[in-house]
């Protein structure tokens, strides 16, 4: 499939003004990757964010791994389907750490480079015994969804490439896993100006399923909300079939229903210092999700059971206020009725519910 490289370049372009020493420090520009073993036994999230401006900002990194319990030594196995490992750390943003064209973000323990269709990603935390090194090539139709959607006190934009061909290696506690073309890899971009802790939130997921006939479906949901999700903006789900965008369900054609745990729980929480600050904060977590959509004779039915949840605490860089990102992953069944054809599949989902 031919990739529109001009559109891809717009998706990947760094938006923070690098040469303006007076640019606002509420700028945010982040690069987000998911790596899913198609058997569902290894699931990886990597997020690299630039915040503020050179010499007066940070580069923030989140690196999460969900690992099937069967991969753990017998003495560490738990009665849960997935164990969670993770690290989150920040680097002071020095002037030489970020380059615009081609994009390069480099610092102690991190490297991200995007040049056209090709990318390199490396993250390592020796203390936590976590590392990933890989290189990829964009395969799916890129989308630049929005560039200036109102959000909190400012705006937000994003684009996505929901399919890369990747090779590399993941290491968790000294155990190595090869990442190859049999994995599903998703990448998106967010950018804008707003403050964490404002009355903002979102609901997002990417779902990947293999159909009975071997074809592959990718579903990407985005819905912006306020902090308690009582007010929701225009939702949409992009539907990809084998790396090509084939359908968009949006607005009133779409119903997204989250089901929650009966009782509040104490989630796994990162970074560690925030886990201490919010040690008494419990919350209900998503247990399942149902999505129904119908438009122009096409229909989508999605049923999800979540297996793992972790909370990321994101502080504002100007005031003592926070947003909370609930990262959830699980298994799914999908039924897609598209242009008179019925597609059924099973797969994996990774989502966020932001408070």
PDB file of N, CA and C in Angstrom, residues 219-306:
ATOM      1  N   UNK A 219      -9.649  -0.937  15.239  1.00  0.00           N
ATOM      2  CA  UNK A 219     -10.653   0.052  15.617  1.00  0.00           C
ATOM      3  C   UNK A 219     -10.004   1.072  16.544  1.00  0.00           C
ATOM      4  N   UNK A 220     -10.220   2.358  16.280  1.00  0.00           N
ATOM      5  CA  UNK A 220      -9.654   3.414  17.118  1.00  0.00           C
ATOM      6  C   UNK A 220     -10.771   4.360  17.534  1.00  0.00           C
ATOM      7  N   UNK A 221     -10.992   4.458  18.847  1.00  0.00           N
ATOM      8  CA  UNK A 221     -12.009   5.358  19.411  1.00  0.00           C
ATOM      9  C   UNK A 221     -11.354   6.611  19.955  1.00  0.00           C
ATOM     10  N   UNK A 222     -12.015   7.753  19.750  1.00  0.00           N
ATOM     11  CA  UNK A 222     -11.616   8.980  20.435  1.00  0.00           C
ATOM     12  C   UNK A 222     -12.871   9.737  20.845  1.00  0.00           C
ATOM     13  N   UNK A 223     -12.929  10.119  22.129  1.00  0.00           N
ATOM     14  CA  UNK A 223     -14.006  10.973  22.611  1.00  0.00           C
ATOM     15  C   UNK A 223     -13.474  11.863  23.714  1.00  0.00           C
ATOM     16  N   UNK A 224     -13.534  13.167  23.521  1.00  0.00           N
ATOM     17  CA  UNK A 224     -13.102  14.123  24.533  1.00  0.00           C
ATOM     18  C   UNK A 224     -14.237  14.365  25.520  1.00  0.00           C
ATOM     19  N   UNK A 225     -13.883  14.574  26.778  1.00  0.00           N
ATOM     20  CA  UNK A 225     -14.877  14.742  27.837  1.00  0.00           C
ATOM     21  C   UNK A 225     -14.398  15.796  28.826  1.00  0.00           C
ATOM     22  N   UNK A 226     -15.248  16.097  29.800  1.00  0.00           N
ATOM     23  CA  UNK A 226     -14.778  16.833  30.967  1.00  0.00           C
ATOM     24  C   UNK A 226     -14.226  15.828  31.989  1.00  0.00           C
ATOM     25  N   UNK A 227     -13.817  16.324  33.154  1.00  0.00           N
ATOM     26  CA  UNK A 227     -13.096  15.467  34.097  1.00  0.00           C
ATOM     27  C   UNK A 227     -13.941  14.311  34.616  1.00  0.00           C
ATOM     28  N   UNK A 228     -15.239  14.555  34.889  1.00  0.00           N
ATOM     29  CA  UNK A 228     -16.069  13.465  35.427  1.00  0.00           C
ATOM     30  C   UNK A 228     -16.889  12.765  34.342  1.00  0.00           C
ATOM     31  N   UNK A 229     -16.635  13.101  33.074  1.00  0.00           N
ATOM     32  CA  UNK A 229     -17.252  12.445  31.915  1.00  0.00           C
ATOM     33  C   UNK A 229     -18.763  12.668  31.856  1.00  0.00           C
ATOM     34  N   UNK A 230     -19.235  13.718  32.513  1.00  0.00           N
ATOM     35  CA  UNK A 230     -20.661  14.052  32.436  1.00  0.00           C
ATOM     36  C   UNK A 230     -20.989  14.797  31.147  1.00  0.00           C
ATOM     37  N   UNK A 231     -19.985  15.427  30.549  1.00  0.00           N
ATOM     38  CA  UNK A 231     -20.153  16.115  29.267  1.00  0.00           C
ATOM     39  C   UNK A 231     -19.186  15.501  28.265  1.00  0.00           C
ATOM     40  N   UNK A 232     -19.713  15.104  27.110  1.00  0.00           N
ATOM     41  CA  UNK A 232     -18.886  14.407  26.127  1.00  0.00           C
ATOM     42  C   UNK A 232     -18.993  15.089  24.774  1.00  0.00           C
ATOM     43  N   UNK A 233     -17.849  15.237  24.137  1.00  0.00           N
ATOM     44  CA  UNK A 233     -17.802  15.839  22.816  1.00  0.00           C
ATOM     45  C   UNK A 233     -18.127  14.790  21.746  1.00  0.00           C
ATOM     46  N   UNK A 234     -18.010  15.180  20.512  1.00  0.00           N
ATOM     47  CA  UNK A 234     -18.363  14.359  19.360  1.00  0.00           C
ATOM     48  C   UNK A 234     -17.457  13.131  19.298  1.00  0.00           C
ATOM     49  N   UNK A 235     -18.012  11.904  19.442  1.00  0.00           N
ATOM     50  CA  UNK A 235     -17.176  10.702  19.408  1.00  0.00           C
ATOM     51  C   UNK A 235     -17.033  10.149  17.998  1.00  0.00           C
ATOM     52  N   UNK A 236     -15.977   9.393  17.775  1.00  0.00           N
ATOM     53  CA  UNK A 236     -15.832   8.692  16.499  1.00  0.00           C
ATOM     54  C   UNK A 236     -14.973   7.458  16.670  1.00  0.00           C
ATOM     55  N   UNK A 237     -15.232   6.471  15.814  1.00  0.00           N
ATOM     56  CA  UNK A 237     -14.414   5.267  15.732  1.00  0.00           C
ATOM     57  C   UNK A 237     -13.964   5.098  14.278  1.00  0.00           C
ATOM     58  N   UNK A 238     -12.656   5.027  14.093  1.00  0.00           N
ATOM     59  CA  UNK A 238     -12.100   4.721  12.779  1.00  0.00           C
ATOM     60  C   UNK A 238     -11.984   3.205  12.644  1.00  0.00           C
ATOM     61  N   UNK A 239     -12.396   2.684  11.508  1.00  0.00           N
ATOM     62  CA  UNK A 239     -12.349   1.248  11.240  1.00  0.00           C
ATOM     63  C   UNK A 239     -11.352   1.008  10.110  1.00  0.00           C
ATOM     64  N   UNK A 240     -10.319   0.241  10.420  1.00  0.00           N
ATOM     65  CA  UNK A 240      -9.314  -0.147   9.428  1.00  0.00           C
ATOM     66  C   UNK A 240      -9.450  -1.634   9.137  1.00  0.00           C
ATOM     67  N   UNK A 241      -9.310  -1.996   7.873  1.00  0.00           N
ATOM     68  CA  UNK A 241      -9.266  -3.394   7.468  1.00  0.00           C
ATOM     69  C   UNK A 241      -7.959  -3.599   6.711  1.00  0.00           C
ATOM     70  N   UNK A 242      -7.071  -4.436   7.298  1.00  0.00           N
ATOM     71  CA  UNK A 242      -5.753  -4.688   6.690  1.00  0.00           C
ATOM     72  C   UNK A 242      -5.053  -3.381   6.318  1.00  0.00           C
ATOM     73  N   UNK A 243      -4.941  -2.462   7.272  1.00  0.00           N
ATOM     74  CA  UNK A 243      -4.173  -1.222   7.166  1.00  0.00           C
ATOM     75  C   UNK A 243      -4.835  -0.123   6.351  1.00  0.00           C
ATOM     76  N   UNK A 244      -6.034  -0.350   5.832  1.00  0.00           N
ATOM     77  CA  UNK A 244      -6.717   0.693   5.074  1.00  0.00           C
ATOM     78  C   UNK A 244      -7.969   1.150   5.809  1.00  0.00           C
ATOM     79  N   UNK A 245      -8.164   2.463   5.868  1.00  0.00           N
ATOM     80  CA  UNK A 245      -9.362   3.016   6.482  1.00  0.00           C
ATOM     81  C   UNK A 245     -10.571   2.710   5.602  1.00  0.00           C
ATOM     82  N   UNK A 246     -11.576   2.023   6.174  1.00  0.00           N
ATOM     83  CA  UNK A 246     -12.736   1.615   5.379  1.00  0.00           C
ATOM     84  C   UNK A 246     -14.042   2.207   5.888  1.00  0.00           C
ATOM     85  N   UNK A 247     -14.047   2.754   7.123  1.00  0.00           N
ATOM     86  CA  UNK A 247     -15.310   3.248   7.668  1.00  0.00           C
ATOM     87  C   UNK A 247     -15.019   4.131   8.879  1.00  0.00           C
ATOM     88  N   UNK A 248     -15.901   5.129   9.076  1.00  0.00           N
ATOM     89  CA  UNK A 248     -15.875   5.923  10.299  1.00  0.00           C
ATOM     90  C   UNK A 248     -17.292   5.981  10.859  1.00  0.00           C
ATOM     91  N   UNK A 249     -17.457   5.544  12.105  1.00  0.00           N
ATOM     92  CA  UNK A 249     -18.713   5.720  12.824  1.00  0.00           C
ATOM     93  C   UNK A 249     -18.550   6.932  13.729  1.00  0.00           C
ATOM     94  N   UNK A 250     -19.548   7.809  13.761  1.00  0.00           N
ATOM     95  CA  UNK A 250     -19.377   9.027  14.537  1.00  0.00           C
ATOM     96  C   UNK A 250     -20.696   9.546  15.071  1.00  0.00           C
ATOM     97  N   UNK A 251     -20.562  10.420  16.076  1.00  0.00           N
ATOM     98  CA  UNK A 251     -21.706  11.099  16.639  1.00  0.00           C
ATOM     99  C   UNK A 251     -22.767  10.169  17.188  1.00  0.00           C
ATOM    100  N   UNK A 252     -24.015  10.448  16.836  1.00  0.00           N
ATOM    101  CA  UNK A 252     -25.146   9.696  17.384  1.00  0.00           C
ATOM    102  C   UNK A 252     -25.237   8.279  16.844  1.00  0.00           C
ATOM    103  N   UNK A 253     -24.426   7.940  15.831  1.00  0.00           N
ATOM    104  CA  UNK A 253     -24.420   6.562  15.323  1.00  0.00           C
ATOM    105  C   UNK A 253     -23.681   5.608  16.242  1.00  0.00           C
ATOM    106  N   UNK A 254     -23.106   6.142  17.328  1.00  0.00           N
ATOM    107  CA  UNK A 254     -22.148   5.399  18.140  1.00  0.00           C
ATOM    108  C   UNK A 254     -22.554   5.425  19.610  1.00  0.00           C
ATOM    109  N   UNK A 255     -22.557   4.241  20.260  1.00  0.00           N
ATOM    110  CA  UNK A 255     -22.818   4.140  21.698  1.00  0.00           C
ATOM    111  C   UNK A 255     -21.667   3.394  22.352  1.00  0.00           C
ATOM    112  N   UNK A 256     -21.038   4.024  23.359  1.00  0.00           N
ATOM    113  CA  UNK A 256     -19.891   3.451  24.068  1.00  0.00           C
ATOM    114  C   UNK A 256     -20.282   3.301  25.530  1.00  0.00           C
ATOM    115  N   UNK A 257     -20.344   2.066  26.014  1.00  0.00           N
ATOM    116  CA  UNK A 257     -20.843   1.796  27.365  1.00  0.00           C
ATOM    117  C   UNK A 257     -19.774   1.072  28.190  1.00  0.00           C
ATOM    118  N   UNK A 258     -19.234   1.784  29.199  1.00  0.00           N
ATOM    119  CA  UNK A 258     -18.266   1.208  30.121  1.00  0.00           C
ATOM    120  C   UNK A 258     -19.001   0.619  31.315  1.00  0.00           C
ATOM    121  N   UNK A 259     -18.550  -0.553  31.788  1.00  0.00           N
ATOM    122  CA  UNK A 259     -19.062  -1.137  33.029  1.00  0.00           C
ATOM    123  C   UNK A 259     -17.919  -1.152  34.057  1.00  0.00           C
ATOM    124  N   UNK A 260     -18.263  -0.833  35.299  1.00  0.00           N
ATOM    125  CA  UNK A 260     -17.258  -0.587  36.323  1.00  0.00           C
ATOM    126  C   UNK A 260     -17.313  -1.627  37.428  1.00  0.00           C
ATOM    127  N   UNK A 261     -16.212  -1.740  38.152  1.00  0.00           N
ATOM    128  CA  UNK A 261     -16.160  -2.634  39.304  1.00  0.00           C
ATOM    129  C   UNK A 261     -17.181  -2.180  40.347  1.00  0.00           C
ATOM    130  N   UNK A 262     -17.718  -3.140  41.089  1.00  0.00           N
ATOM    131  CA  UNK A 262     -18.722  -2.817  42.100  1.00  0.00           C
ATOM    132  C   UNK A 262     -18.136  -1.983  43.228  1.00  0.00           C
ATOM    133  N   UNK A 263     -16.890  -2.259  43.572  1.00  0.00           N
ATOM    134  CA  UNK A 263     -16.260  -1.586  44.704  1.00  0.00           C
ATOM    135  C   UNK A 263     -14.982  -0.890  44.257  1.00  0.00           C
ATOM    136  N   UNK A 264     -14.616   0.208  44.918  1.00  0.00           N
ATOM    137  CA  UNK A 264     -13.346   0.861  44.618  1.00  0.00           C
ATOM    138  C   UNK A 264     -12.162  -0.048  44.960  1.00  0.00           C
ATOM    139  N   UNK A 265     -11.087   0.112  44.204  1.00  0.00           N
ATOM    140  CA  UNK A 265      -9.875  -0.665  44.435  1.00  0.00           C
ATOM    141  C   UNK A 265      -8.682   0.288  44.478  1.00  0.00           C
ATOM    142  N   UNK A 266      -7.551  -0.227  44.943  1.00  0.00           N
ATOM    143  CA  UNK A 266      -6.299   0.517  44.924  1.00  0.00           C
ATOM    144  C   UNK A 266      -5.517   0.062  43.691  1.00  0.00           C
ATOM    145  N   UNK A 267      -5.439   0.870  42.639  1.00  0.00           N
ATOM    146  CA  UNK A 267      -4.788   0.408  41.415  1.00  0.00           C
ATOM    147  C   UNK A 267      -3.271   0.458  41.532  1.00  0.00           C
ATOM    148  N   UNK A 268      -2.610  -0.299  40.671  1.00  0.00           N
ATOM    149  CA  UNK A 268      -1.182  -0.070  40.446  1.00  0.00           C
ATOM    150  C   UNK A 268      -1.041   1.354  39.937  1.00  0.00           C
ATOM    151  N   UNK A 269      -0.052   2.099  40.458  1.00  0.00           N
ATOM    152  CA  UNK A 269       0.003   3.534  40.158  1.00  0.00           C
ATOM    153  C   UNK A 269       1.443   3.956  39.890  1.00  0.00           C
ATOM    154  N   UNK A 270       1.632   4.787  38.861  1.00  0.00           N
ATOM    155  CA  UNK A 270       2.930   5.351  38.504  1.00  0.00           C
ATOM    156  C   UNK A 270       2.778   6.851  38.293  1.00  0.00           C
ATOM    157  N   UNK A 271       3.886   7.621  38.472  1.00  0.00           N
ATOM    158  CA  UNK A 271       5.192   7.196  38.995  1.00  0.00           C
ATOM    159  C   UNK A 271       5.148   6.954  40.490  1.00  0.00           C
ATOM    160  N   UNK A 272       6.241   6.382  41.005  1.00  0.00           N
ATOM    161  CA  UNK A 272       6.263   5.938  42.393  1.00  0.00           C
ATOM    162  C   UNK A 272       6.000   7.039  43.398  1.00  0.00           C
ATOM    163  N   UNK A 273       6.542   8.224  43.155  1.00  0.00           N
ATOM    164  CA  UNK A 273       6.345   9.311  44.113  1.00  0.00           C
ATOM    165  C   UNK A 273       4.877   9.707  44.172  1.00  0.00           C
ATOM    166  N   UNK A 274       4.179   9.635  43.039  1.00  0.00           N
ATOM    167  CA  UNK A 274       2.756   9.954  43.034  1.00  0.00           C
ATOM    168  C   UNK A 274       1.944   8.839  43.679  1.00  0.00           C
ATOM    169  N   UNK A 275       2.425   7.618  43.571  1.00  0.00           N
ATOM    170  CA  UNK A 275       1.763   6.524  44.274  1.00  0.00           C
ATOM    171  C   UNK A 275       1.778   6.775  45.773  1.00  0.00           C
ATOM    172  N   UNK A 276       2.844   7.412  46.259  1.00  0.00           N
ATOM    173  CA  UNK A 276       2.922   7.744  47.683  1.00  0.00           C
ATOM    174  C   UNK A 276       1.999   8.907  48.026  1.00  0.00           C
ATOM    175  N   UNK A 277       1.987   9.935  47.176  1.00  0.00           N
ATOM    176  CA  UNK A 277       1.149  11.111  47.433  1.00  0.00           C
ATOM    177  C   UNK A 277      -0.324  10.737  47.481  1.00  0.00           C
ATOM    178  N   UNK A 278      -0.732   9.811  46.592  1.00  0.00           N
ATOM    179  CA  UNK A 278      -2.141   9.432  46.489  1.00  0.00           C
ATOM    180  C   UNK A 278      -2.385   8.021  47.029  1.00  0.00           C
ATOM    181  N   UNK A 279      -1.650   7.666  48.067  1.00  0.00           N
ATOM    182  CA  UNK A 279      -1.718   6.301  48.595  1.00  0.00           C
ATOM    183  C   UNK A 279      -3.093   5.931  49.133  1.00  0.00           C
ATOM    184  N   UNK A 280      -3.904   6.911  49.511  1.00  0.00           N
ATOM    185  CA  UNK A 280      -5.227   6.603  50.052  1.00  0.00           C
ATOM    186  C   UNK A 280      -6.329   6.781  49.011  1.00  0.00           C
ATOM    187  N   UNK A 281      -5.974   6.991  47.755  1.00  0.00           N
ATOM    188  CA  UNK A 281      -6.980   7.235  46.713  1.00  0.00           C
ATOM    189  C   UNK A 281      -7.382   5.923  46.050  1.00  0.00           C
ATOM    190  N   UNK A 282      -8.619   5.512  46.270  1.00  0.00           N
ATOM    191  CA  UNK A 282      -9.154   4.328  45.604  1.00  0.00           C
ATOM    192  C   UNK A 282     -10.152   4.771  44.541  1.00  0.00           C
ATOM    193  N   UNK A 283     -10.444   3.875  43.610  1.00  0.00           N
ATOM    194  CA  UNK A 283     -11.388   4.217  42.550  1.00  0.00           C
ATOM    195  C   UNK A 283     -11.943   2.944  41.939  1.00  0.00           C
ATOM    196  N   UNK A 284     -13.113   3.074  41.329  1.00  0.00           N
ATOM    197  CA  UNK A 284     -13.656   1.977  40.547  1.00  0.00           C
ATOM    198  C   UNK A 284     -12.940   1.921  39.201  1.00  0.00           C
ATOM    199  N   UNK A 285     -12.747   0.714  38.695  1.00  0.00           N
ATOM    200  CA  UNK A 285     -12.010   0.550  37.443  1.00  0.00           C
ATOM    201  C   UNK A 285     -12.906  -0.124  36.410  1.00  0.00           C
ATOM    202  N   UNK A 286     -12.645   0.119  35.115  1.00  0.00           N
ATOM    203  CA  UNK A 286     -13.455  -0.535  34.086  1.00  0.00           C
ATOM    204  C   UNK A 286     -13.272  -2.058  34.112  1.00  0.00           C
ATOM    205  N   UNK A 287     -14.389  -2.781  34.047  1.00  0.00           N
ATOM    206  CA  UNK A 287     -14.349  -4.239  33.993  1.00  0.00           C
ATOM    207  C   UNK A 287     -14.718  -4.771  32.611  1.00  0.00           C
ATOM    208  N   UNK A 288     -15.596  -4.048  31.912  1.00  0.00           N
ATOM    209  CA  UNK A 288     -15.989  -4.472  30.574  1.00  0.00           C
ATOM    210  C   UNK A 288     -16.435  -3.251  29.786  1.00  0.00           C
ATOM    211  N   UNK A 289     -16.650  -3.465  28.500  1.00  0.00           N
ATOM    212  CA  UNK A 289     -17.006  -2.376  27.597  1.00  0.00           C
ATOM    213  C   UNK A 289     -17.815  -2.961  26.447  1.00  0.00           C
ATOM    214  N   UNK A 290     -18.887  -2.266  26.101  1.00  0.00           N
ATOM    215  CA  UNK A 290     -19.672  -2.646  24.923  1.00  0.00           C
ATOM    216  C   UNK A 290     -19.794  -1.434  24.008  1.00  0.00           C
ATOM    217  N   UNK A 291     -19.599  -1.670  22.734  1.00  0.00           N
ATOM    218  CA  UNK A 291     -19.730  -0.622  21.726  1.00  0.00           C
ATOM    219  C   UNK A 291     -20.718  -1.093  20.671  1.00  0.00           C
ATOM    220  N   UNK A 292     -21.658  -0.230  20.342  1.00  0.00           N
ATOM    221  CA  UNK A 292     -22.588  -0.485  19.253  1.00  0.00           C
ATOM    222  C   UNK A 292     -22.587   0.723  18.329  1.00  0.00           C
ATOM    223  N   UNK A 293     -22.561   0.467  17.025  1.00  0.00           N
ATOM    224  CA  UNK A 293     -22.578   1.551  16.050  1.00  0.00           C
ATOM    225  C   UNK A 293     -23.339   1.101  14.815  1.00  0.00           C
ATOM    226  N   UNK A 294     -24.045   2.026  14.199  1.00  0.00           N
ATOM    227  CA  UNK A 294     -24.781   1.721  12.975  1.00  0.00           C
ATOM    228  C   UNK A 294     -24.872   2.989  12.135  1.00  0.00           C
ATOM    229  N   UNK A 295     -24.510   2.861  10.857  1.00  0.00           N
ATOM    230  CA  UNK A 295     -24.555   4.018   9.966  1.00  0.00           C
ATOM    231  C   UNK A 295     -24.529   3.547   8.523  1.00  0.00           C
ATOM    232  N   UNK A 296     -25.479   4.055   7.740  1.00  0.00           N
ATOM    233  CA  UNK A 296     -25.561   3.772   6.305  1.00  0.00           C
ATOM    234  C   UNK A 296     -25.556   2.270   6.014  1.00  0.00           C
ATOM    235  N   UNK A 297     -26.274   1.508   6.828  1.00  0.00           N
ATOM    236  CA  UNK A 297     -26.384   0.072   6.601  1.00  0.00           C
ATOM    237  C   UNK A 297     -25.250  -0.752   7.165  1.00  0.00           C
ATOM    238  N   UNK A 298     -24.185  -0.124   7.649  1.00  0.00           N
ATOM    239  CA  UNK A 298     -23.069  -0.836   8.272  1.00  0.00           C
ATOM    240  C   UNK A 298     -23.251  -0.831   9.786  1.00  0.00           C
ATOM    241  N   UNK A 299     -22.770  -1.898  10.441  1.00  0.00           N
ATOM    242  CA  UNK A 299     -22.930  -2.010  11.889  1.00  0.00           C
ATOM    243  C   UNK A 299     -21.668  -2.557  12.531  1.00  0.00           C
ATOM    244  N   UNK A 300     -21.453  -2.159  13.774  1.00  0.00           N
ATOM    245  CA  UNK A 300     -20.320  -2.630  14.563  1.00  0.00           C
ATOM    246  C   UNK A 300     -20.815  -3.037  15.934  1.00  0.00           C
ATOM    247  N   UNK A 301     -20.415  -4.220  16.393  1.00  0.00           N
ATOM    248  CA  UNK A 301     -20.683  -4.697  17.750  1.00  0.00           C
ATOM    249  C   UNK A 301     -19.359  -5.133  18.358  1.00  0.00           C
ATOM    250  N   UNK A 302     -19.049  -4.600  19.527  1.00  0.00           N
ATOM    251  CA  UNK A 302     -17.772  -4.886  20.176  1.00  0.00           C
ATOM    252  C   UNK A 302     -18.027  -5.194  21.638  1.00  0.00           C
ATOM    253  N   UNK A 303     -17.505  -6.333  22.110  1.00  0.00           N
ATOM    254  CA  UNK A 303     -17.610  -6.731  23.512  1.00  0.00           C
ATOM    255  C   UNK A 303     -16.212  -6.948  24.078  1.00  0.00           C
ATOM    256  N   UNK A 304     -15.933  -6.302  25.195  1.00  0.00           N
ATOM    257  CA  UNK A 304     -14.593  -6.291  25.781  1.00  0.00           C
ATOM    258  C   UNK A 304     -14.657  -6.750  27.227  1.00  0.00           C
ATOM    259  N   UNK A 305     -13.697  -7.573  27.635  1.00  0.00           N
ATOM    260  CA  UNK A 305     -13.457  -7.892  29.040  1.00  0.00           C
ATOM    261  C   UNK A 305     -12.055  -7.417  29.393  1.00  0.00           C
ATOM    262  N   UNK A 306     -11.964  -6.518  30.371  1.00  0.00           N
ATOM    263  CA  UNK A 306     -10.661  -5.987  30.762  1.00  0.00           C
ATOM    264  C   UNK A 306      -9.973  -6.933  31.746  1.00  0.00           C
TER     265      UNK A 306
END
